[in-house]
XYZ file of C-alpha atoms in Angstrom:
673
model
C -23.001 -7.832 91.423
C -20.965 -10.740 92.725
C -17.617 -10.933 90.919
C -16.105 -14.231 89.924
C -12.423 -14.981 89.836
C -11.509 -12.901 86.789
C -8.660 -12.148 84.492
C -8.324 -8.752 83.076
C -7.995 -7.355 79.731
C -5.439 -8.670 77.373
C -2.191 -6.870 77.496
C -0.064 -6.926 74.389
C 2.001 -9.543 76.100
C 0.482 -9.710 79.532
C -2.711 -10.572 81.375
C -3.482 -8.400 84.377
C -6.027 -9.523 86.951
C -9.044 -7.326 87.533
C -12.793 -7.378 87.813
C -15.596 -4.936 87.333
C -15.701 -3.976 91.004
C -12.173 -4.510 92.332
C -8.741 -5.816 91.395
C -6.776 -8.721 92.800
C -4.087 -11.065 91.570
C -4.971 -14.590 90.536
C -2.913 -17.586 89.536
C -3.160 -17.653 85.745
C -1.593 -20.390 83.643
C -2.649 -22.212 80.493
C -2.650 -25.481 78.619
C -3.647 -26.396 75.066
C -7.356 -26.028 75.843
C -7.676 -22.702 77.623
C -6.395 -20.307 80.235
C -6.400 -21.788 83.726
C -7.371 -19.318 86.448
C -6.851 -20.394 90.045
C -6.697 -24.008 88.908
C -9.875 -23.930 86.805
C -10.217 -23.777 83.030
C -12.112 -20.665 81.988
C -13.911 -19.785 78.761
C -13.209 -16.119 78.010
C -15.621 -13.881 76.102
C -13.950 -10.488 76.143
C -14.728 -7.007 74.853
C -12.341 -4.095 74.325
C -13.126 -0.714 75.847
C -10.799 2.111 74.800
C -11.203 4.467 77.736
C -10.112 7.709 75.933
C -13.054 7.290 73.551
C -15.533 7.961 76.352
C -15.616 10.032 79.533
C -15.243 8.487 83.026
C -18.927 8.952 83.729
C -19.706 6.529 80.893
C -17.290 3.746 81.946
C -19.509 1.975 84.524
C -22.402 1.868 82.051
C -20.202 0.492 79.274
C -18.797 -2.233 81.503
C -22.234 -3.118 82.857
C -23.702 -3.263 79.343
C -20.901 -5.581 78.276
C -21.561 -7.826 81.285
C -25.283 -7.931 80.511
C -24.353 -8.973 76.975
C -22.578 -12.091 78.209
C -19.034 -10.724 78.356
C -16.891 -11.781 81.331
C -13.638 -9.930 80.559
C -12.676 -6.389 79.604
C -9.644 -5.610 77.422
C -7.912 -2.288 76.860
C -4.718 -0.565 75.845
C -2.753 2.081 77.687
C -2.751 5.247 75.572
C 0.611 6.858 76.267
C -0.173 10.106 74.466
C -3.206 10.584 76.698
C -1.169 10.299 79.906
C 2.113 12.029 79.060
C 1.341 15.055 76.917
C 4.931 16.249 77.215
C 8.089 14.401 78.340
C 8.170 13.641 82.052
C 4.656 14.862 82.792
C 2.504 11.738 83.119
C -0.770 11.994 84.970
C -1.125 8.314 85.847
C 0.330 4.863 85.377
C -1.463 1.687 84.402
C -0.531 -1.752 83.017
C -3.098 -3.459 80.817
C -2.449 -3.963 77.093
C 0.898 -2.397 77.595
C 1.914 -1.272 74.127
C 2.928 1.500 74.463
C 2.571 1.497 70.690
C -1.074 0.447 70.263
C -2.176 1.390 66.691
C -5.833 1.070 67.816
C -7.186 3.410 65.106
C -5.911 6.115 67.455
C -3.965 9.273 66.663
C -0.299 8.413 65.923
C -0.858 4.881 67.233
C -0.976 6.155 70.821
C 2.612 7.429 70.697
C 3.228 11.093 71.618
C 4.512 13.032 68.618
C 7.471 14.440 70.562
C 9.052 10.984 70.665
C 9.723 11.165 66.913
C 12.099 14.073 67.517
C 14.321 12.378 70.106
C 17.648 11.639 68.352
C 18.175 8.018 67.397
C 14.524 7.029 67.688
C 13.052 4.813 64.966
C 9.582 3.546 65.832
C 8.934 -0.212 65.775
C 12.546 -1.291 65.413
C 15.463 -2.604 67.462
C 16.724 0.870 68.386
C 17.007 2.883 71.564
C 15.560 4.711 73.372
C 12.030 3.419 72.683
C 10.830 -0.170 72.425
C 7.749 -2.405 73.053
C 5.159 -3.307 70.456
C 1.724 -4.492 69.314
C 0.552 -6.457 66.247
C 4.054 -6.512 64.836
C 4.111 -9.711 62.774
C 2.917 -8.253 59.479
C 5.384 -5.346 59.646
C 8.408 -7.224 60.957
C 9.803 -7.970 57.481
C 9.881 -4.245 56.585
C 12.595 -3.764 59.213
C 14.778 -6.680 58.102
C 16.923 -8.441 60.698
C 16.334 -5.552 63.082
C 12.640 -6.368 63.094
C 13.213 -10.019 63.958
C 15.635 -9.078 66.749
C 13.102 -6.567 68.038
C 10.266 -9.101 68.272
C 12.521 -11.631 70.011
C 13.782 -8.984 72.424
C 10.217 -7.979 73.334
C 9.234 -11.563 74.093
C 12.343 -12.297 76.178
C 12.018 -9.022 78.048
C 8.422 -9.809 78.962
C 9.070 -13.364 80.138
C 12.060 -12.216 82.187
C 9.750 -10.105 84.364
C 8.480 -13.388 85.891
C 5.155 -11.849 86.901
C 3.257 -15.136 87.154
C 0.738 -14.716 84.315
C 0.972 -15.650 80.619
C 2.214 -13.248 77.988
C 0.670 -12.992 74.532
C 1.685 -11.330 71.253
C -1.058 -10.312 68.820
C -0.515 -11.116 65.147
C 3.006 -12.402 65.835
C 3.950 -15.524 63.915
C 7.321 -16.362 65.461
C 6.787 -16.021 69.226
C 9.207 -18.043 71.355
C 7.819 -20.305 74.072
C 6.133 -19.683 76.420
C 4.697 -16.526 74.793
C 1.339 -17.260 73.134
C 0.705 -16.010 69.597
C -2.868 -14.900 68.907
C -5.169 -14.029 65.999
C -6.666 -10.647 64.961
C -9.108 -10.840 62.038
C -12.719 -11.046 60.890
C -12.445 -14.849 61.208
C -10.118 -16.942 63.373
C -11.708 -20.406 63.332
C -8.856 -21.773 61.187
C -6.120 -20.142 63.274
C -3.726 -22.470 65.079
C -1.199 -21.326 67.713
C 2.374 -22.188 66.832
C 2.672 -24.672 69.717
C 0.221 -27.516 70.479
C 0.602 -26.706 74.170
C -1.008 -23.293 73.749
C -4.704 -22.289 73.804
C -6.402 -20.781 70.763
C -6.902 -17.049 71.412
C -8.700 -14.447 69.289
C -7.618 -11.045 70.545
C -9.470 -8.889 68.011
C -12.740 -9.824 66.333
C -13.484 -6.776 64.183
C -17.235 -5.985 64.330
C -16.872 -3.350 61.623
C -14.270 -1.367 59.727
C -12.792 2.099 59.420
C -14.926 5.084 58.577
C -13.321 8.293 57.371
C -14.510 11.821 56.720
C -16.202 11.652 53.340
C -16.398 7.868 53.453
C -19.390 5.570 53.646
C -20.374 2.987 56.242
C -18.666 -0.413 55.865
C -21.344 -2.229 57.860
C -20.620 -5.782 59.048
C -23.850 -7.748 59.514
C -24.520 -9.055 63.012
C -25.327 -12.485 61.538
C -21.794 -12.750 60.193
C -20.258 -11.731 63.526
C -22.294 -14.391 65.321
C -21.275 -16.944 62.701
C -17.592 -16.135 63.174
C -17.846 -16.381 66.981
C -19.646 -19.721 66.955
C -17.180 -21.136 64.402
C -14.250 -20.060 66.570
C -15.546 -21.916 69.623
C -16.585 -24.823 67.406
C -12.959 -25.218 66.315
C -11.462 -25.231 69.789
C -11.188 -21.532 70.610
C -11.346 -20.563 74.282
C -10.482 -16.835 74.514
C -12.376 -14.365 72.316
C -12.371 -10.558 72.316
C -14.574 -8.091 70.423
C -12.398 -5.229 69.250
C -13.492 -1.747 70.406
C -16.522 -2.968 72.313
C -16.893 0.551 73.692
C -17.998 1.709 70.247
C -20.238 -1.333 69.883
C -21.915 -0.591 73.209
C -22.082 3.125 72.575
C -24.270 2.321 69.583
C -26.732 1.199 72.226
C -25.987 4.000 74.667
C -24.612 6.966 72.689
C -23.703 8.301 69.281
C -19.943 8.295 69.950
C -17.893 9.241 66.883
C -17.192 6.266 64.681
C -13.610 6.217 63.445
C -14.497 2.627 62.853
C -18.004 2.018 61.590
C -19.158 -0.470 64.155
C -22.584 -1.622 65.037
C -26.149 -0.807 65.646
C -28.279 -2.034 68.499
C -29.175 -5.429 66.983
C -25.585 -6.675 67.275
C -25.615 -6.514 71.058
C -28.885 -8.406 71.434
C -27.962 -10.740 68.587
C -24.806 -11.902 70.350
C -26.060 -11.915 73.938
C -27.998 -15.166 73.601
C -25.167 -16.778 71.656
C -22.769 -16.011 74.508
C -25.138 -17.583 77.001
C -25.550 -20.708 74.910
C -21.794 -21.175 74.513
C -21.150 -20.636 78.235
C -23.719 -23.321 79.089
C -21.533 -25.811 77.253
C -18.274 -24.555 78.775
C -17.419 -27.733 80.682
C -17.697 -29.937 77.628
C -15.879 -27.467 75.368
C -12.885 -27.137 77.688
C -12.622 -30.702 78.966
C -14.149 -32.952 76.312
C -12.390 -34.616 73.402
C -13.316 -33.108 70.047
C -14.320 -35.217 67.064
C -15.302 -33.986 63.596
C -18.014 -35.480 61.413
C -18.702 -34.511 57.799
C -22.382 -33.866 57.105
C -21.990 -32.794 53.468
C -19.676 -30.954 51.102
C -19.848 -27.753 53.176
C -21.522 -29.062 56.309
C -19.912 -30.575 59.383
C -20.375 -31.334 63.052
C -17.831 -30.917 65.833
C -18.659 -32.921 68.933
C -17.132 -32.444 72.386
C -17.598 -35.213 74.959
C -15.824 -36.227 78.175
C -15.952 -39.150 80.587
C -18.409 -37.398 82.914
C -21.068 -37.431 80.216
C -20.739 -33.728 79.391
C -21.023 -33.064 75.691
C -21.820 -30.404 73.141
C -22.081 -30.341 69.360
C -21.808 -27.624 66.737
C -23.595 -28.153 63.420
C -22.250 -25.863 60.720
C -23.280 -24.998 57.187
C -20.460 -23.104 55.461
C -22.388 -22.828 52.178
C -22.861 -19.094 51.623
C -25.774 -19.504 49.215
C -27.916 -22.545 50.059
C -29.782 -23.810 53.090
C -29.188 -27.474 53.853
C -30.899 -30.234 55.779
C -28.504 -32.623 57.508
C -28.929 -35.761 59.588
C -27.043 -35.879 62.872
C -27.517 -38.741 65.365
C -30.604 -39.878 63.420
C -32.242 -36.465 63.715
C -32.759 -34.068 60.786
C -31.674 -30.451 61.197
C -32.336 -27.543 58.842
C -29.199 -25.402 58.585
C -29.662 -22.065 56.805
C -26.831 -20.752 54.674
C -24.064 -19.114 56.701
C -26.328 -17.633 59.331
C -29.946 -17.336 60.421
C -31.616 -14.563 62.283
C -33.889 -11.654 61.479
C -33.966 -8.935 64.100
C -35.407 -5.471 63.784
C -34.575 -2.408 65.774
C -35.161 1.289 65.259
C -32.569 3.886 66.181
C -33.407 7.513 65.520
C -32.159 10.951 66.433
C -35.013 13.031 67.822
C -34.573 16.837 67.787
C -34.780 18.185 71.311
C -35.635 21.719 72.380
C -32.716 22.378 74.711
C -33.522 26.060 75.040
C -31.039 28.853 75.664
C -31.772 30.924 78.736
C -33.211 33.824 76.740
C -35.036 31.738 74.103
C -38.777 31.352 74.022
C -40.264 27.832 73.714
C -41.311 28.360 70.109
C -38.293 29.995 68.513
C -35.944 26.977 68.662
C -32.250 27.453 67.963
C -32.914 30.877 66.438
C -33.168 32.128 70.004
C -29.587 31.106 70.716
C -27.371 34.059 71.496
C -24.456 33.628 69.096
C -21.403 35.847 69.394
C -19.484 35.729 66.107
C -15.788 36.629 65.931
C -14.493 36.788 62.374
C -10.738 36.252 62.301
C -8.340 37.671 59.763
C -7.224 35.085 57.226
C -3.498 34.629 57.679
C -1.044 35.900 60.276
C -2.071 38.204 63.113
C 0.144 39.175 66.012
C 3.665 37.804 66.009
C 4.574 35.217 63.396
C 6.214 32.011 64.576
C 8.975 32.155 61.958
C 9.818 33.004 58.329
C 11.475 30.523 55.984
C 12.290 30.244 52.312
C 10.233 27.339 50.944
C 7.877 24.966 52.720
C 8.023 23.190 56.063
C 6.320 19.945 57.046
C 3.070 20.570 58.889
C 3.521 17.850 61.546
C 7.179 18.679 62.178
C 6.135 22.273 62.802
C 3.045 21.883 64.979
C 4.076 18.645 66.745
C 0.346 17.787 66.724
C -0.424 20.555 69.235
C -3.008 21.898 66.761
C -4.687 20.887 63.505
C -3.894 24.228 61.870
C -0.846 25.877 60.286
C -0.864 29.093 58.257
C 1.437 29.408 55.233
C 1.449 33.054 54.058
C 3.373 35.078 51.481
C 2.769 38.015 49.155
C 3.249 38.743 45.456
C 3.313 41.892 43.355
C 1.079 41.931 40.270
C 2.042 44.335 37.455
C -0.805 46.487 36.224
C -0.013 45.416 32.640
C -0.950 41.789 33.241
C -3.382 40.679 30.540
C -5.820 38.998 32.985
C -6.437 42.369 34.664
C -7.581 43.790 31.331
C -9.696 40.982 29.897
C -11.448 39.878 33.092
C -9.931 36.394 33.178
C -8.351 34.964 36.319
C -5.057 33.176 36.916
C -5.146 29.641 38.302
C -3.716 28.680 41.689
C -2.073 25.239 41.783
C -1.188 23.658 45.133
C 0.201 20.241 46.020
C -0.019 18.935 49.585
C 0.920 15.775 51.496
C -2.394 16.146 53.362
C -4.826 16.401 54.885
C -6.918 19.473 53.927
C -6.525 23.131 52.925
C -8.328 26.457 52.581
C -6.834 29.012 50.178
C -7.263 32.772 50.680
C -6.195 35.753 48.594
C -6.500 39.232 50.077
C -8.698 37.920 52.917
C -11.160 36.228 50.548
C -11.661 32.455 50.436
C -10.701 31.119 46.997
C -11.457 27.440 47.556
C -10.768 24.308 49.568
C -9.370 20.837 48.928
C -8.592 17.663 50.851
C -7.343 14.127 50.557
C -9.169 11.133 52.011
C -8.687 8.466 54.620
C -6.839 6.098 52.303
C -4.834 8.674 50.336
C -4.091 11.901 52.274
C -2.073 13.748 49.539
C -4.081 15.964 47.197
C -3.824 18.659 44.530
C -5.705 21.955 44.469
C -6.574 23.780 41.217
C -8.829 26.830 41.271
C -8.988 30.328 39.768
C -7.620 33.030 42.052
C -8.703 36.676 42.249
C -5.701 39.019 42.130
C -5.394 42.808 41.874
C -2.706 45.137 40.626
C -0.055 45.724 43.254
C 0.537 43.724 46.416
C -1.538 40.547 46.999
C -1.548 38.532 50.231
C -1.674 34.756 49.755
C -2.715 32.821 52.895
C -3.036 29.053 52.902
C -4.495 27.300 55.945
C -3.164 23.740 56.102
C -5.049 21.260 58.283
C -4.517 17.803 59.722
C -7.461 15.666 60.829
C -5.673 13.021 62.904
C -2.323 11.324 62.367
C -1.571 7.903 60.867
C -1.777 5.200 63.512
C 0.236 2.268 62.144
C 2.296 0.856 59.303
C 6.026 0.490 58.622
C 7.911 3.725 59.336
C 4.588 5.507 59.806
C 6.176 8.206 61.972
C 7.899 9.564 58.849
C 4.628 10.214 57.005
C 4.315 13.976 56.775
C 1.642 16.530 55.947
C 1.396 20.032 54.588
C 2.074 22.012 51.427
C 4.881 21.028 49.048
C 4.258 23.190 45.974
C 2.440 26.434 45.091
C 2.249 27.864 41.575
C 0.084 30.413 39.766
C -0.491 30.154 36.014
C -1.829 32.861 33.672
C 0.793 35.607 33.954
C 2.225 37.316 30.862
C 5.546 35.658 31.658
C 4.025 32.226 32.177
C 3.868 30.335 35.490
C 4.896 31.929 38.789
C 6.472 29.351 41.154
C 6.077 30.410 44.801
C 7.881 27.368 46.210
C 11.112 29.331 46.766
C 9.435 32.466 48.134
C 9.770 33.468 51.756
C 6.774 32.104 53.660
C 5.603 33.239 57.058
C 4.274 30.576 59.405
C 1.989 30.563 62.410
C 0.331 27.666 64.244
C -3.276 28.255 65.366
C -4.279 26.974 68.827
C -7.595 27.956 70.360
C -9.093 26.250 73.423
C -12.090 27.705 74.195
C -34.112 16.035 81.837
C -33.416 12.494 81.245
C -30.525 10.150 80.710
C -30.594 9.636 76.931
C -27.390 10.446 75.058
C -27.254 13.920 73.516
C -25.934 14.664 70.048
C -24.969 17.942 68.425
C -26.429 18.147 64.909
C -23.848 19.922 62.706
C -25.395 19.134 59.317
C -25.637 22.795 58.311
C -22.077 23.709 59.292
C -18.865 23.444 57.281
C -15.741 22.181 59.044
C -14.104 23.010 62.331
C -13.988 22.293 66.058
C -16.587 22.508 68.815
C -16.432 22.893 72.597
C -19.073 22.789 75.332
C -18.182 24.561 78.563
C -14.503 24.256 77.713
C -14.663 20.508 76.943
C -13.600 19.649 73.405
C -16.353 17.827 71.526
C -13.914 17.337 68.661
C -13.625 17.934 64.941
C -16.781 18.182 62.887
C -16.941 17.846 59.110
C -20.266 16.718 57.609
C -18.486 15.891 54.371
C -20.597 13.873 51.960
C -19.306 10.481 50.889
C -17.986 9.953 47.383
C -17.101 6.970 45.240
C -13.515 5.795 45.364
C -13.991 3.499 42.365
C -16.662 2.820 39.683
C -17.558 -0.414 41.483
C -17.880 1.241 44.873
C -21.666 1.019 45.250
C -23.869 1.154 48.314
C -26.341 -1.629 49.045
C -29.995 -1.385 49.958
C -29.895 -4.691 51.793
C -26.790 -6.566 52.878
C -26.485 -10.288 52.152
C -24.711 -11.474 55.275
C -23.912 -14.888 53.770
C -20.289 -15.425 52.813
C -17.085 -13.916 54.141
C -17.122 -10.275 55.096
C -14.742 -7.646 53.724
C -14.803 -3.872 54.277
C -16.270 -3.189 50.814
C -19.058 -5.764 51.009
C -21.881 -3.938 52.769
C -21.336 -0.236 52.110
C -24.108 2.174 53.096
C -24.461 5.943 53.379
C -23.771 6.899 49.743
C -24.039 10.641 49.216
C -24.680 11.223 52.915
C -22.515 13.077 55.433
C -19.941 10.762 56.950
C -21.027 12.093 60.333
C -23.877 14.382 61.283
C -24.344 14.016 65.056
C -21.544 14.462 67.562
C -21.920 12.954 70.999
C -21.818 15.250 74.036
C -21.552 13.411 77.392
C -24.243 14.560 79.783
C -21.610 15.106 82.471
C -20.354 18.092 80.442
C -23.645 19.975 80.788
C -24.363 22.413 83.605
C -27.927 22.871 84.879
C -27.994 26.206 83.017
C -25.769 28.781 81.310
C -24.022 26.250 79.030
C -21.637 27.805 76.508
C -21.164 26.222 73.085
C -18.100 27.465 71.162
C -17.774 26.747 67.440
C -14.598 27.357 65.445
C -15.900 27.332 61.864
C -13.450 27.325 58.959
C -15.693 27.560 55.908
C -18.958 29.158 56.952
C -22.365 27.757 57.757
C -25.551 28.651 59.539
C -25.170 28.378 63.328
C -28.902 29.022 63.778
C -29.435 25.546 62.282
C -27.298 23.836 64.953
C -29.578 21.667 67.079
C -29.323 19.143 69.877
C -30.870 15.721 69.454
C -31.733 12.944 71.870
C -31.005 9.366 70.848
C -34.109 7.214 71.072
C -33.970 3.444 70.614
C -37.082 1.424 70.058
C -37.256 -2.075 68.734
C -38.249 -5.643 69.160
C -36.802 -9.028 68.450
C -38.436 -10.659 65.458
C -37.231 -14.102 64.478
C -37.712 -15.864 61.181
C -39.415 -19.091 62.090
C -39.881 -17.833 65.635
C -41.170 -21.125 67.048
C -38.307 -22.994 65.407
C -35.675 -20.794 67.027
C -37.389 -20.790 70.385
C -37.439 -24.582 70.325
C -33.805 -24.733 69.224
C -32.760 -22.458 72.079
C -34.715 -24.539 74.582
C -33.159 -27.674 73.102
C -29.696 -26.230 73.511
C -30.270 -25.302 77.164
C -31.843 -28.673 77.922
C -29.107 -30.726 76.307
C -26.257 -28.769 77.848
C -27.721 -29.244 81.309
C -29.034 -32.799 81.079
C -25.998 -34.252 79.376
C -23.748 -33.246 82.228
C -25.294 -35.984 84.348
C -26.236 -38.398 81.603
C -24.679 -40.513 78.924
C -23.979 -38.220 76.004
C -23.894 -41.121 73.545
C -26.802 -42.965 75.080
C -30.032 -41.810 76.626
C -29.567 -38.104 75.944
C -28.479 -36.711 72.586
C -25.570 -34.307 72.498
C -26.579 -30.669 72.792
C -26.849 -29.118 69.364
C -25.581 -25.636 68.690
C -25.633 -24.543 65.075
C -22.766 -22.269 64.191
C -25.138 -20.610 61.790
C -27.744 -19.700 64.389
C -27.435 -16.421 66.218
C -30.230 -16.693 68.693
């Protein structure tokens, strides 16, 4: 692999030179058309890889897959909470997308929880001792004048470093020169930088949207992604980045967890040819003068031509319902609505007999030797502390564990009516989130949880009580911390109210009782990706050979509104939004959990499951991801000819007269080859 002069991933404010095989500094400047690297204008097609979301053994494959897909730049953040787990104990240093607040759909926005407890610290504001930002523009107004001062300080601080490369600010609308403001969105073709001397940069093209436990798949069609990319370059864009490309590529290579529902294999192949076609026209796009020609009410052409004869043209049909035929340079072109491409691919999880050492070939997972340790519900050993009333879950655990026990006891008089008539009192619990299991006298009474958009919840269930002393144990759980938003570090979790109705005297309020608290911390042939099938389990954590696979929770998706329906087939035409192409109704939000092959030993692998609710571990299986597919184009000859036409025109027009002998190369913004 012969590296070209590269620039590295976007930093929040900074570009840092790197390549796939080695790093070196380059002279990076810019003008209104593009970034200029070592004196040459460069067209950037970038992809984000969030390195904590994969293991080091996967990084070369992810980068190589991105390169094969037509990407020439890698972007990333630095995840502070992955490098400095406690103050002053960092394992490494790196400058890329510097943050250190990153949001990034990552736990607590990449900030270590301990920072919240340093006196005087207010995240995302003009206060000491912590500063430096990401995607601040939308939230700036929440912090008043302090927010504006903060953004200005960040920009001036960055420029003052005089490091010799441009600085950018994502989603920042008031950047001072020479800092470049950039766009993050599903579509950025209409975005304009605040200064005419700056290039048009798209730092985050979102190929999908968030997926939460219990939620469905907000699938963004690959046709729409291709449409948005082509439109961006059609309208003068020169730097483009796919957000979280590691998840996009892992859809080809693995089944990595999807905090953001991203893509399936067709997206990679769908965009690869588009990237190649755009790069063929790079010289004209970055050096030619652009002119716009109306071809109809929702149809237009943008033509780039320079004095050397280089030229390129984009023909676009923005109508999201109707195909159109247009005439451009005396030639008729059929432009399908919004996008055109039909591509099929099959991705399936194939059960694999990864046998335990003592299992026979025909007994499957039933031959696994499971050692089951049933823990006592509530406090065992020394309690952490006792307090009257409730504490905040996050303030107590500092995110060192998902789990916090709240336990107390009550005395039930033998004259209570419910003991005589066989009825049961009702336990009422209110919580700020995220989930809860309720126990009485070591028996599970029920569970409840919030959801990804509204973590608080209420629990209401009958409770079994006996005469005399009753132990009440409530296991509060977090499933990841909020990653962004104004004052997000003040969003708490945990129980706020506990009551029991049905006593002779009325309602018993336990909110002022003495509660005992304890945090729970327990760390226990081929190259296809391996997935752990947890469909028959409840909720908990899993480890393989001491490596944490992560949380599992095959919670089935539910409606959040009466209009929240899944689709059998997604109409990609028209603008995308997260509720447009929902799939997975009534299905587990996640069934398979990726295990990197580097975590396996040749034999004697140990799988540890911490199960909260129960389940059948004999039904746990390993699966191998198999991908089979083919490219199938609607009007295959038509597209093949169009692609040949594009290649021919981009090459021939460089040495010819774009307005004379050779027509301008024609790239339809609706075609994703």
